[in-house]
């Protein structure tokens, strides 16, 4: 199969590229195939590996691109409305937790639905591009060339959408309009993932463990012990002594802090935070709070 094609004359194809993998990965390879790439005259390679480490679901984060989807907005509004109506006699804190749960459930279901649709369309475009490239190589025509251009443009839109997600997950401090250095953001995302991964752990007896299952068990025991309530009289005495000696507000200062915070006060603070924030992730979180605040504020 050809791995290079000329951008000037699509009838010119060559077998230029040679793909290799590490020797220790050869037994883990399940499938490999050559796929079309957008923005390059070389084809890409898809490699499917079998990884022995069992991974969990991980933490869920809202895809804030959904906030521009009118169907998603109506879905969330309906979920909030039904949750609030079913919890009218409950404590406000319970209603808030129930609303967050309903928002999370509805968001996950809708995101999975969109992801399945997007993946199916992407696979269709990749197969169509491969088919059209073969047709163009065997019998070039203007009609086939135009169809190939349209299919590549549609696939490029999907890749641009994925790039935005990579930029957010890479936690880049800022991005410039028109900047499409995909490799840069992929490396940032990979670095963040590497920093968050514990490959080995040193125990109290100086024993080093590297098995992922053992590491997870030790972490579970550590945090269970960390968050278990302990009765330590000396710590309580130290806490009381340190807090009693701290500066206290005067009666006038205490009265100035009394009163309920209005919705407008909250939105003024949110607006000022959005103006000052350059973090992509922080802007996404604030946008969601601003989106849901009007509905849940009362």
PDB file of C-alpha atoms in Angstrom:
ATOM      1  CA  UNK A   1       0.000   0.000   0.000  1.00  0.00           C
ATOM      2  CA  UNK A   2       1.261   3.470  -0.840  1.00  0.00           C
ATOM      3  CA  UNK A   3       2.325   5.599   2.146  1.00  0.00           C
ATOM      4  CA  UNK A   4       3.145   8.844   0.319  1.00  0.00           C
ATOM      5  CA  UNK A   5       1.280  10.832  -2.293  1.00  0.00           C
ATOM      6  CA  UNK A   6       2.081  14.094  -3.994  1.00  0.00           C
ATOM      7  CA  UNK A   7      -0.008  17.107  -3.018  1.00  0.00           C
ATOM      8  CA  UNK A   8       0.515  18.578  -6.472  1.00  0.00           C
ATOM      9  CA  UNK A   9      -0.207  15.539  -8.604  1.00  0.00           C
ATOM     10  CA  UNK A  10      -2.353  12.953  -6.839  1.00  0.00           C
ATOM     11  CA  UNK A  11      -1.471  10.365  -9.475  1.00  0.00           C
ATOM     12  CA  UNK A  12       2.069  10.163  -8.057  1.00  0.00           C
ATOM     13  CA  UNK A  13       2.361   7.626  -5.210  1.00  0.00           C
ATOM     14  CA  UNK A  14       5.337   5.965  -3.523  1.00  0.00           C
ATOM     15  CA  UNK A  15       6.103   3.432  -0.806  1.00  0.00           C
ATOM     16  CA  UNK A  16       8.537   5.560   1.199  1.00  0.00           C
ATOM     17  CA  UNK A  17       7.817   4.905   4.857  1.00  0.00           C
ATOM     18  CA  UNK A  18       8.886   2.071   7.129  1.00  0.00           C
ATOM     19  CA  UNK A  19       7.247   1.673  10.537  1.00  0.00           C
ATOM     20  CA  UNK A  20       8.970  -0.117  13.428  1.00  0.00           C
ATOM     21  CA  UNK A  21       8.033  -0.926  17.035  1.00  0.00           C
ATOM     22  CA  UNK A  22      10.125  -1.894  20.037  1.00  0.00           C
ATOM     23  CA  UNK A  23      11.005  -5.558  20.348  1.00  0.00           C
ATOM     24  CA  UNK A  24       9.293  -5.891  23.731  1.00  0.00           C
ATOM     25  CA  UNK A  25       6.034  -4.617  22.212  1.00  0.00           C
ATOM     26  CA  UNK A  26       5.842  -7.148  19.379  1.00  0.00           C
ATOM     27  CA  UNK A  27       3.920  -9.699  21.437  1.00  0.00           C
ATOM     28  CA  UNK A  28       1.406  -7.010  22.479  1.00  0.00           C
ATOM     29  CA  UNK A  29       0.481  -5.954  18.926  1.00  0.00           C
ATOM     30  CA  UNK A  30      -3.054  -7.053  18.015  1.00  0.00           C
ATOM     31  CA  UNK A  31      -3.581  -5.192  14.762  1.00  0.00           C
ATOM     32  CA  UNK A  32      -1.920  -2.583  12.550  1.00  0.00           C
ATOM     33  CA  UNK A  33      -3.139  -0.678   9.515  1.00  0.00           C
ATOM     34  CA  UNK A  34      -2.251   2.316   7.364  1.00  0.00           C
ATOM     35  CA  UNK A  35      -4.695   5.224   7.550  1.00  0.00           C
ATOM     36  CA  UNK A  36      -5.084   8.565   5.802  1.00  0.00           C
ATOM     37  CA  UNK A  37      -3.957  11.758   7.504  1.00  0.00           C
ATOM     38  CA  UNK A  38      -5.114  15.324   7.041  1.00  0.00           C
ATOM     39  CA  UNK A  39      -2.512  18.041   6.507  1.00  0.00           C
ATOM     40  CA  UNK A  40       0.292  15.671   5.515  1.00  0.00           C
ATOM     41  CA  UNK A  41       1.355  13.984   2.291  1.00  0.00           C
ATOM     42  CA  UNK A  42       2.335  10.870   4.281  1.00  0.00           C
ATOM     43  CA  UNK A  43      -0.106   8.258   5.541  1.00  0.00           C
ATOM     44  CA  UNK A  44      -0.370   7.396   9.212  1.00  0.00           C
ATOM     45  CA  UNK A  45      -0.212   4.051  10.964  1.00  0.00           C
ATOM     46  CA  UNK A  46      -2.810   2.749  13.422  1.00  0.00           C
ATOM     47  CA  UNK A  47      -1.423   0.315  15.997  1.00  0.00           C
ATOM     48  CA  UNK A  48      -3.628  -1.641  18.413  1.00  0.00           C
ATOM     49  CA  UNK A  49      -1.840  -2.930  21.522  1.00  0.00           C
ATOM     50  CA  UNK A  50      -2.968  -5.293  24.249  1.00  0.00           C
ATOM     51  CA  UNK A  51      -2.147  -3.768  27.652  1.00  0.00           C
ATOM     52  CA  UNK A  52      -2.203  -6.090  30.642  1.00  0.00           C
ATOM     53  CA  UNK A  53      -2.827  -3.370  33.236  1.00  0.00           C
ATOM     54  CA  UNK A  54      -6.515  -3.050  34.090  1.00  0.00           C
ATOM     55  CA  UNK A  55      -7.581   0.601  34.194  1.00  0.00           C
ATOM     56  CA  UNK A  56     -10.546   2.049  36.006  1.00  0.00           C
ATOM     57  CA  UNK A  57     -13.062   4.594  34.804  1.00  0.00           C
ATOM     58  CA  UNK A  58     -11.024   7.523  36.089  1.00  0.00           C
ATOM     59  CA  UNK A  59     -12.455  10.899  37.036  1.00  0.00           C
ATOM     60  CA  UNK A  60     -15.210  12.549  35.034  1.00  0.00           C
ATOM     61  CA  UNK A  61     -14.897  16.113  33.768  1.00  0.00           C
ATOM     62  CA  UNK A  62     -17.544  18.031  31.900  1.00  0.00           C
ATOM     63  CA  UNK A  63     -16.892  18.725  28.234  1.00  0.00           C
ATOM     64  CA  UNK A  64     -17.779  22.424  28.291  1.00  0.00           C
ATOM     65  CA  UNK A  65     -18.127  22.458  24.500  1.00  0.00           C
ATOM     66  CA  UNK A  66     -21.589  21.025  25.211  1.00  0.00           C
ATOM     67  CA  UNK A  67     -22.642  24.386  26.668  1.00  0.00           C
ATOM     68  CA  UNK A  68     -22.993  25.647  23.081  1.00  0.00           C
ATOM     69  CA  UNK A  69     -25.273  22.725  22.149  1.00  0.00           C
ATOM     70  CA  UNK A  70     -28.962  23.785  22.387  1.00  0.00           C
ATOM     71  CA  UNK A  71     -30.141  20.165  22.737  1.00  0.00           C
ATOM     72  CA  UNK A  72     -27.782  19.608  25.672  1.00  0.00           C
ATOM     73  CA  UNK A  73     -28.887  22.866  27.316  1.00  0.00           C
ATOM     74  CA  UNK A  74     -32.552  21.838  27.154  1.00  0.00           C
ATOM     75  CA  UNK A  75     -31.660  18.370  28.468  1.00  0.00           C
ATOM     76  CA  UNK A  76     -29.849  19.835  31.480  1.00  0.00           C
ATOM     77  CA  UNK A  77     -32.618  22.350  32.176  1.00  0.00           C
ATOM     78  CA  UNK A  78     -35.160  19.539  32.142  1.00  0.00           C
ATOM     79  CA  UNK A  79     -32.991  17.416  34.478  1.00  0.00           C
ATOM     80  CA  UNK A  80     -32.569  20.309  36.921  1.00  0.00           C
ATOM     81  CA  UNK A  81     -36.278  21.147  36.835  1.00  0.00           C
ATOM     82  CA  UNK A  82     -37.375  17.555  37.522  1.00  0.00           C
ATOM     83  CA  UNK A  83     -34.803  17.157  40.313  1.00  0.00           C
ATOM     84  CA  UNK A  84     -35.829  20.379  42.055  1.00  0.00           C
ATOM     85  CA  UNK A  85     -39.532  19.463  41.821  1.00  0.00           C
ATOM     86  CA  UNK A  86     -38.930  16.011  43.289  1.00  0.00           C
ATOM     87  CA  UNK A  87     -36.878  17.435  46.194  1.00  0.00           C
ATOM     88  CA  UNK A  88     -39.024  20.387  47.255  1.00  0.00           C
ATOM     89  CA  UNK A  89     -39.264  19.236  50.876  1.00  0.00           C
ATOM     90  CA  UNK A  90     -35.569  18.415  51.183  1.00  0.00           C
ATOM     91  CA  UNK A  91     -32.701  20.398  52.640  1.00  0.00           C
ATOM     92  CA  UNK A  92     -31.149  22.887  50.134  1.00  0.00           C
ATOM     93  CA  UNK A  93     -27.753  21.191  50.402  1.00  0.00           C
ATOM     94  CA  UNK A  94     -29.385  17.853  49.521  1.00  0.00           C
ATOM     95  CA  UNK A  95     -31.130  19.472  46.536  1.00  0.00           C
ATOM     96  CA  UNK A  96     -27.805  20.895  45.363  1.00  0.00           C
ATOM     97  CA  UNK A  97     -26.106  17.486  45.564  1.00  0.00           C
ATOM     98  CA  UNK A  98     -29.041  15.844  43.781  1.00  0.00           C
ATOM     99  CA  UNK A  99     -28.872  18.462  41.009  1.00  0.00           C
ATOM    100  CA  UNK A 100     -25.154  17.854  40.526  1.00  0.00           C
ATOM    101  CA  UNK A 101     -25.808  14.122  40.287  1.00  0.00           C
ATOM    102  CA  UNK A 102     -28.572  14.583  37.705  1.00  0.00           C
ATOM    103  CA  UNK A 103     -26.406  16.992  35.677  1.00  0.00           C
ATOM    104  CA  UNK A 104     -23.547  14.492  35.743  1.00  0.00           C
ATOM    105  CA  UNK A 105     -25.748  11.562  34.690  1.00  0.00           C
ATOM    106  CA  UNK A 106     -27.408  13.495  31.865  1.00  0.00           C
ATOM    107  CA  UNK A 107     -24.067  14.900  30.670  1.00  0.00           C
ATOM    108  CA  UNK A 108     -22.381  11.477  30.565  1.00  0.00           C
ATOM    109  CA  UNK A 109     -25.286   9.910  28.661  1.00  0.00           C
ATOM    110  CA  UNK A 110     -25.430  12.749  26.113  1.00  0.00           C
ATOM    111  CA  UNK A 111     -21.629  12.858  25.708  1.00  0.00           C
ATOM    112  CA  UNK A 112     -21.496   9.107  25.031  1.00  0.00           C
ATOM    113  CA  UNK A 113     -24.261   9.464  22.453  1.00  0.00           C
ATOM    114  CA  UNK A 114     -22.369  12.223  20.636  1.00  0.00           C
ATOM    115  CA  UNK A 115     -19.054  10.343  20.890  1.00  0.00           C
ATOM    116  CA  UNK A 116     -20.549   7.218  19.300  1.00  0.00           C
ATOM    117  CA  UNK A 117     -22.018   9.272  16.461  1.00  0.00           C
ATOM    118  CA  UNK A 118     -18.742  11.157  15.938  1.00  0.00           C
ATOM    119  CA  UNK A 119     -16.629   7.980  15.967  1.00  0.00           C
ATOM    120  CA  UNK A 120     -18.909   6.251  13.462  1.00  0.00           C
ATOM    121  CA  UNK A 121     -18.784   9.268  11.148  1.00  0.00           C
ATOM    122  CA  UNK A 122     -14.994   9.483  11.506  1.00  0.00           C
ATOM    123  CA  UNK A 123     -14.553   5.796  10.612  1.00  0.00           C
ATOM    124  CA  UNK A 124     -16.870   6.283   7.636  1.00  0.00           C
ATOM    125  CA  UNK A 125     -14.811   9.246   6.396  1.00  0.00           C
ATOM    126  CA  UNK A 126     -11.492   7.395   6.847  1.00  0.00           C
ATOM    127  CA  UNK A 127     -12.792   4.392   4.886  1.00  0.00           C
ATOM    128  CA  UNK A 128     -14.224   6.664   2.211  1.00  0.00           C
ATOM    129  CA  UNK A 129     -10.947   8.584   1.859  1.00  0.00           C
ATOM    130  CA  UNK A 130      -8.977   5.332   1.541  1.00  0.00           C
ATOM    131  CA  UNK A 131     -11.412   4.080  -1.107  1.00  0.00           C
ATOM    132  CA  UNK A 132     -11.302   7.359  -3.050  1.00  0.00           C
ATOM    133  CA  UNK A 133      -7.498   7.467  -2.898  1.00  0.00           C
ATOM    134  CA  UNK A 134      -7.322   4.025  -4.478  1.00  0.00           C
ATOM    135  CA  UNK A 135      -9.795   5.069  -7.172  1.00  0.00           C
ATOM    136  CA  UNK A 136      -7.843   8.250  -7.838  1.00  0.00           C
ATOM    137  CA  UNK A 137      -4.589   6.283  -8.084  1.00  0.00           C
ATOM    138  CA  UNK A 138      -6.028   3.752 -10.540  1.00  0.00           C
ATOM    139  CA  UNK A 139      -8.242   6.032 -12.634  1.00  0.00           C
ATOM    140  CA  UNK A 140      -7.849   9.762 -11.851  1.00  0.00           C
ATOM    141  CA  UNK A 141     -10.885  12.003 -12.415  1.00  0.00           C
ATOM    142  CA  UNK A 142     -12.034  15.465 -11.371  1.00  0.00           C
ATOM    143  CA  UNK A 143     -15.189  14.084  -9.737  1.00  0.00           C
ATOM    144  CA  UNK A 144     -13.203  11.689  -7.569  1.00  0.00           C
ATOM    145  CA  UNK A 145     -10.758  14.478  -6.717  1.00  0.00           C
ATOM    146  CA  UNK A 146     -13.598  16.778  -5.570  1.00  0.00           C
ATOM    147  CA  UNK A 147     -15.162  14.018  -3.451  1.00  0.00           C
ATOM    148  CA  UNK A 148     -11.770  13.337  -1.884  1.00  0.00           C
ATOM    149  CA  UNK A 149     -11.341  17.021  -1.032  1.00  0.00           C
ATOM    150  CA  UNK A 150     -14.808  17.193   0.571  1.00  0.00           C
ATOM    151  CA  UNK A 151     -14.184  14.063   2.644  1.00  0.00           C
ATOM    152  CA  UNK A 152     -10.839  15.382   3.861  1.00  0.00           C
ATOM    153  CA  UNK A 153     -12.399  18.718   4.819  1.00  0.00           C
ATOM    154  CA  UNK A 154     -15.085  16.943   6.861  1.00  0.00           C
ATOM    155  CA  UNK A 155     -12.451  14.806   8.592  1.00  0.00           C
ATOM    156  CA  UNK A 156     -10.374  17.902   9.298  1.00  0.00           C
ATOM    157  CA  UNK A 157     -13.334  19.439  11.180  1.00  0.00           C
ATOM    158  CA  UNK A 158     -13.438  16.377  13.457  1.00  0.00           C
ATOM    159  CA  UNK A 159      -9.679  16.599  14.056  1.00  0.00           C
ATOM    160  CA  UNK A 160      -9.983  20.299  14.932  1.00  0.00           C
ATOM    161  CA  UNK A 161     -12.652  19.413  17.509  1.00  0.00           C
ATOM    162  CA  UNK A 162     -10.367  16.762  19.015  1.00  0.00           C
ATOM    163  CA  UNK A 163      -7.489  19.257  19.080  1.00  0.00           C
ATOM    164  CA  UNK A 164      -9.542  21.623  21.252  1.00  0.00           C
ATOM    165  CA  UNK A 165     -10.023  18.796  23.742  1.00  0.00           C
ATOM    166  CA  UNK A 166      -6.292  18.055  23.714  1.00  0.00           C
ATOM    167  CA  UNK A 167      -5.537  21.731  24.417  1.00  0.00           C
ATOM    168  CA  UNK A 168      -7.857  21.716  27.449  1.00  0.00           C
ATOM    169  CA  UNK A 169      -6.491  18.411  28.788  1.00  0.00           C
ATOM    170  CA  UNK A 170      -2.915  19.660  28.321  1.00  0.00           C
ATOM    171  CA  UNK A 171      -3.792  22.498  30.754  1.00  0.00           C
ATOM    172  CA  UNK A 172      -2.055  25.039  28.554  1.00  0.00           C
ATOM    173  CA  UNK A 173      -2.016  28.482  30.135  1.00  0.00           C
ATOM    174  CA  UNK A 174      -3.017  30.161  26.891  1.00  0.00           C
ATOM    175  CA  UNK A 175      -3.548  29.465  23.216  1.00  0.00           C
ATOM    176  CA  UNK A 176      -3.451  31.756  20.224  1.00  0.00           C
ATOM    177  CA  UNK A 177      -6.110  31.924  17.541  1.00  0.00           C
ATOM    178  CA  UNK A 178      -5.075  29.864  14.540  1.00  0.00           C
ATOM    179  CA  UNK A 179      -2.423  27.960  16.483  1.00  0.00           C
ATOM    180  CA  UNK A 180      -2.527  24.262  15.497  1.00  0.00           C
ATOM    181  CA  UNK A 181       0.667  22.774  16.905  1.00  0.00           C
ATOM    182  CA  UNK A 182      -0.980  19.450  17.705  1.00  0.00           C
ATOM    183  CA  UNK A 183       2.269  17.726  18.657  1.00  0.00           C
ATOM    184  CA  UNK A 184       3.032  20.425  21.246  1.00  0.00           C
ATOM    185  CA  UNK A 185      -0.296  19.974  23.041  1.00  0.00           C
ATOM    186  CA  UNK A 186      -0.086  16.176  22.777  1.00  0.00           C
ATOM    187  CA  UNK A 187       3.304  16.297  24.491  1.00  0.00           C
ATOM    188  CA  UNK A 188       1.860  18.517  27.237  1.00  0.00           C
ATOM    189  CA  UNK A 189      -1.010  16.085  27.780  1.00  0.00           C
ATOM    190  CA  UNK A 190       1.412  13.141  27.829  1.00  0.00           C
ATOM    191  CA  UNK A 191       3.649  14.926  30.345  1.00  0.00           C
ATOM    192  CA  UNK A 192       0.708  15.663  32.652  1.00  0.00           C
ATOM    193  CA  UNK A 193      -0.374  12.027  32.462  1.00  0.00           C
ATOM    194  CA  UNK A 194       3.158  10.857  33.255  1.00  0.00           C
ATOM    195  CA  UNK A 195       3.380  13.169  36.267  1.00  0.00           C
ATOM    196  CA  UNK A 196       0.067  11.835  37.595  1.00  0.00           C
ATOM    197  CA  UNK A 197       1.149   8.193  37.279  1.00  0.00           C
ATOM    198  CA  UNK A 198       2.841   6.364  40.174  1.00  0.00           C
ATOM    199  CA  UNK A 199       5.109   3.699  38.690  1.00  0.00           C
ATOM    200  CA  UNK A 200       6.747   2.642  41.953  1.00  0.00           C
ATOM    201  CA  UNK A 201       6.142   3.259  45.647  1.00  0.00           C
ATOM    202  CA  UNK A 202       8.487   3.115  48.658  1.00  0.00           C
ATOM    203  CA  UNK A 203       6.789   1.736  51.788  1.00  0.00           C
ATOM    204  CA  UNK A 204       7.573   2.572  55.417  1.00  0.00           C
ATOM    205  CA  UNK A 205       9.851  -0.486  55.660  1.00  0.00           C
ATOM    206  CA  UNK A 206      11.789   0.793  52.584  1.00  0.00           C
ATOM    207  CA  UNK A 207      10.269  -1.924  50.415  1.00  0.00           C
ATOM    208  CA  UNK A 208       9.782  -0.815  46.800  1.00  0.00           C
ATOM    209  CA  UNK A 209       6.666  -2.066  45.002  1.00  0.00           C
ATOM    210  CA  UNK A 210       6.028  -1.665  41.268  1.00  0.00           C
ATOM    211  CA  UNK A 211       2.929  -3.773  40.703  1.00  0.00           C
ATOM    212  CA  UNK A 212       0.006  -1.413  39.819  1.00  0.00           C
ATOM    213  CA  UNK A 213      -2.477  -3.448  41.880  1.00  0.00           C
ATOM    214  CA  UNK A 214      -0.247  -3.362  44.977  1.00  0.00           C
ATOM    215  CA  UNK A 215       0.309   0.378  44.533  1.00  0.00           C
ATOM    216  CA  UNK A 216      -3.449   1.032  44.372  1.00  0.00           C
ATOM    217  CA  UNK A 217      -4.030  -1.049  47.504  1.00  0.00           C
ATOM    218  CA  UNK A 218      -1.340   0.840  49.428  1.00  0.00           C
ATOM    219  CA  UNK A 219      -2.808   4.170  48.311  1.00  0.00           C
ATOM    220  CA  UNK A 220      -6.264   3.056  49.419  1.00  0.00           C
ATOM    221  CA  UNK A 221      -4.972   2.080  52.868  1.00  0.00           C
ATOM    222  CA  UNK A 222      -3.015   5.327  53.172  1.00  0.00           C
ATOM    223  CA  UNK A 223      -6.026   7.548  52.489  1.00  0.00           C
ATOM    224  CA  UNK A 224      -8.303   5.426  54.679  1.00  0.00           C
ATOM    225  CA  UNK A 225      -5.894   5.983  57.535  1.00  0.00           C
ATOM    226  CA  UNK A 226      -5.433   9.650  56.649  1.00  0.00           C
ATOM    227  CA  UNK A 227      -9.151  10.480  56.775  1.00  0.00           C
ATOM    228  CA  UNK A 228      -9.986   8.339  59.812  1.00  0.00           C
ATOM    229  CA  UNK A 229     -10.953  10.474  62.800  1.00  0.00           C
ATOM    230  CA  UNK A 230      -8.466  10.200  65.651  1.00  0.00           C
ATOM    231  CA  UNK A 231      -8.769  11.544  69.190  1.00  0.00           C
ATOM    232  CA  UNK A 232      -5.532  13.386  69.854  1.00  0.00           C
ATOM    233  CA  UNK A 233      -5.775  15.541  72.983  1.00  0.00           C
ATOM    234  CA  UNK A 234      -2.426  17.271  72.433  1.00  0.00           C
ATOM    235  CA  UNK A 235      -3.339  18.258  68.876  1.00  0.00           C
ATOM    236  CA  UNK A 236      -6.663  19.695  70.038  1.00  0.00           C
ATOM    237  CA  UNK A 237      -4.948  21.709  72.785  1.00  0.00           C
ATOM    238  CA  UNK A 238      -2.380  23.035  70.299  1.00  0.00           C
ATOM    239  CA  UNK A 239      -5.159  23.988  67.868  1.00  0.00           C
ATOM    240  CA  UNK A 240      -7.102  25.845  70.549  1.00  0.00           C
ATOM    241  CA  UNK A 241      -4.031  27.706  71.784  1.00  0.00           C
ATOM    242  CA  UNK A 242      -3.027  28.831  68.295  1.00  0.00           C
ATOM    243  CA  UNK A 243      -6.515  29.923  67.222  1.00  0.00           C
ATOM    244  CA  UNK A 244      -7.355  31.803  70.429  1.00  0.00           C
ATOM    245  CA  UNK A 245      -4.306  34.018  70.030  1.00  0.00           C
ATOM    246  CA  UNK A 246      -5.150  35.030  66.469  1.00  0.00           C
ATOM    247  CA  UNK A 247      -6.544  38.421  65.526  1.00  0.00           C
ATOM    248  CA  UNK A 248     -10.327  38.680  65.913  1.00  0.00           C
ATOM    249  CA  UNK A 249     -12.793  40.921  64.120  1.00  0.00           C
ATOM    250  CA  UNK A 250     -14.285  43.800  66.021  1.00  0.00           C
ATOM    251  CA  UNK A 251     -18.046  44.039  66.560  1.00  0.00           C
ATOM    252  CA  UNK A 252     -18.355  46.613  63.761  1.00  0.00           C
ATOM    253  CA  UNK A 253     -16.375  44.412  61.369  1.00  0.00           C
ATOM    254  CA  UNK A 254     -18.524  41.423  62.261  1.00  0.00           C
ATOM    255  CA  UNK A 255     -21.720  43.363  61.515  1.00  0.00           C
ATOM    256  CA  UNK A 256     -20.340  44.501  58.143  1.00  0.00           C
ATOM    257  CA  UNK A 257     -19.886  40.842  57.127  1.00  0.00           C
ATOM    258  CA  UNK A 258     -23.462  39.868  57.997  1.00  0.00           C
ATOM    259  CA  UNK A 259     -26.205  39.531  55.394  1.00  0.00           C
ATOM    260  CA  UNK A 260     -27.033  37.281  52.467  1.00  0.00           C
ATOM    261  CA  UNK A 261     -25.031  37.292  49.255  1.00  0.00           C
ATOM    262  CA  UNK A 262     -27.243  38.186  46.316  1.00  0.00           C
ATOM    263  CA  UNK A 263     -27.139  36.546  42.887  1.00  0.00           C
ATOM    264  CA  UNK A 264     -25.844  39.774  41.384  1.00  0.00           C
ATOM    265  CA  UNK A 265     -22.904  39.776  43.816  1.00  0.00           C
ATOM    266  CA  UNK A 266     -22.043  36.247  42.678  1.00  0.00           C
ATOM    267  CA  UNK A 267     -22.208  37.150  38.986  1.00  0.00           C
ATOM    268  CA  UNK A 268     -20.080  40.253  39.455  1.00  0.00           C
ATOM    269  CA  UNK A 269     -17.415  38.073  41.096  1.00  0.00           C
ATOM    270  CA  UNK A 270     -17.680  35.452  38.338  1.00  0.00           C
ATOM    271  CA  UNK A 271     -17.358  38.090  35.628  1.00  0.00           C
ATOM    272  CA  UNK A 272     -14.240  39.568  37.241  1.00  0.00           C
ATOM    273  CA  UNK A 273     -12.714  36.070  37.549  1.00  0.00           C
ATOM    274  CA  UNK A 274     -13.347  35.400  33.851  1.00  0.00           C
ATOM    275  CA  UNK A 275     -11.665  38.670  32.882  1.00  0.00           C
ATOM    276  CA  UNK A 276      -8.578  37.913  34.979  1.00  0.00           C
ATOM    277  CA  UNK A 277      -8.241  34.197  34.206  1.00  0.00           C
ATOM    278  CA  UNK A 278      -5.919  32.985  31.428  1.00  0.00           C
ATOM    279  CA  UNK A 279      -6.227  29.287  32.322  1.00  0.00           C
ATOM    280  CA  UNK A 280      -8.319  27.428  29.743  1.00  0.00           C
ATOM    281  CA  UNK A 281      -9.552  24.920  32.332  1.00  0.00           C
ATOM    282  CA  UNK A 282     -10.576  27.642  34.801  1.00  0.00           C
ATOM    283  CA  UNK A 283     -12.496  29.519  32.096  1.00  0.00           C
ATOM    284  CA  UNK A 284     -14.389  26.311  31.235  1.00  0.00           C
ATOM    285  CA  UNK A 285     -15.362  25.758  34.875  1.00  0.00           C
ATOM    286  CA  UNK A 286     -16.488  29.358  35.334  1.00  0.00           C
ATOM    287  CA  UNK A 287     -18.534  29.212  32.139  1.00  0.00           C
ATOM    288  CA  UNK A 288     -20.398  26.163  33.433  1.00  0.00           C
ATOM    289  CA  UNK A 289     -21.048  27.840  36.793  1.00  0.00           C
ATOM    290  CA  UNK A 290     -22.332  30.919  34.991  1.00  0.00           C
ATOM    291  CA  UNK A 291     -24.483  28.704  32.750  1.00  0.00           C
ATOM    292  CA  UNK A 292     -26.087  26.722  35.595  1.00  0.00           C
ATOM    293  CA  UNK A 293     -26.135  29.499  38.199  1.00  0.00           C
ATOM    294  CA  UNK A 294     -29.220  31.273  36.852  1.00  0.00           C
ATOM    295  CA  UNK A 295     -31.157  28.035  36.941  1.00  0.00           C
ATOM    296  CA  UNK A 296     -29.986  26.958  40.403  1.00  0.00           C
ATOM    297  CA  UNK A 297     -29.451  30.353  42.022  1.00  0.00           C
ATOM    298  CA  UNK A 298     -32.852  30.554  43.651  1.00  0.00           C
TER     299      UNK A 298
END
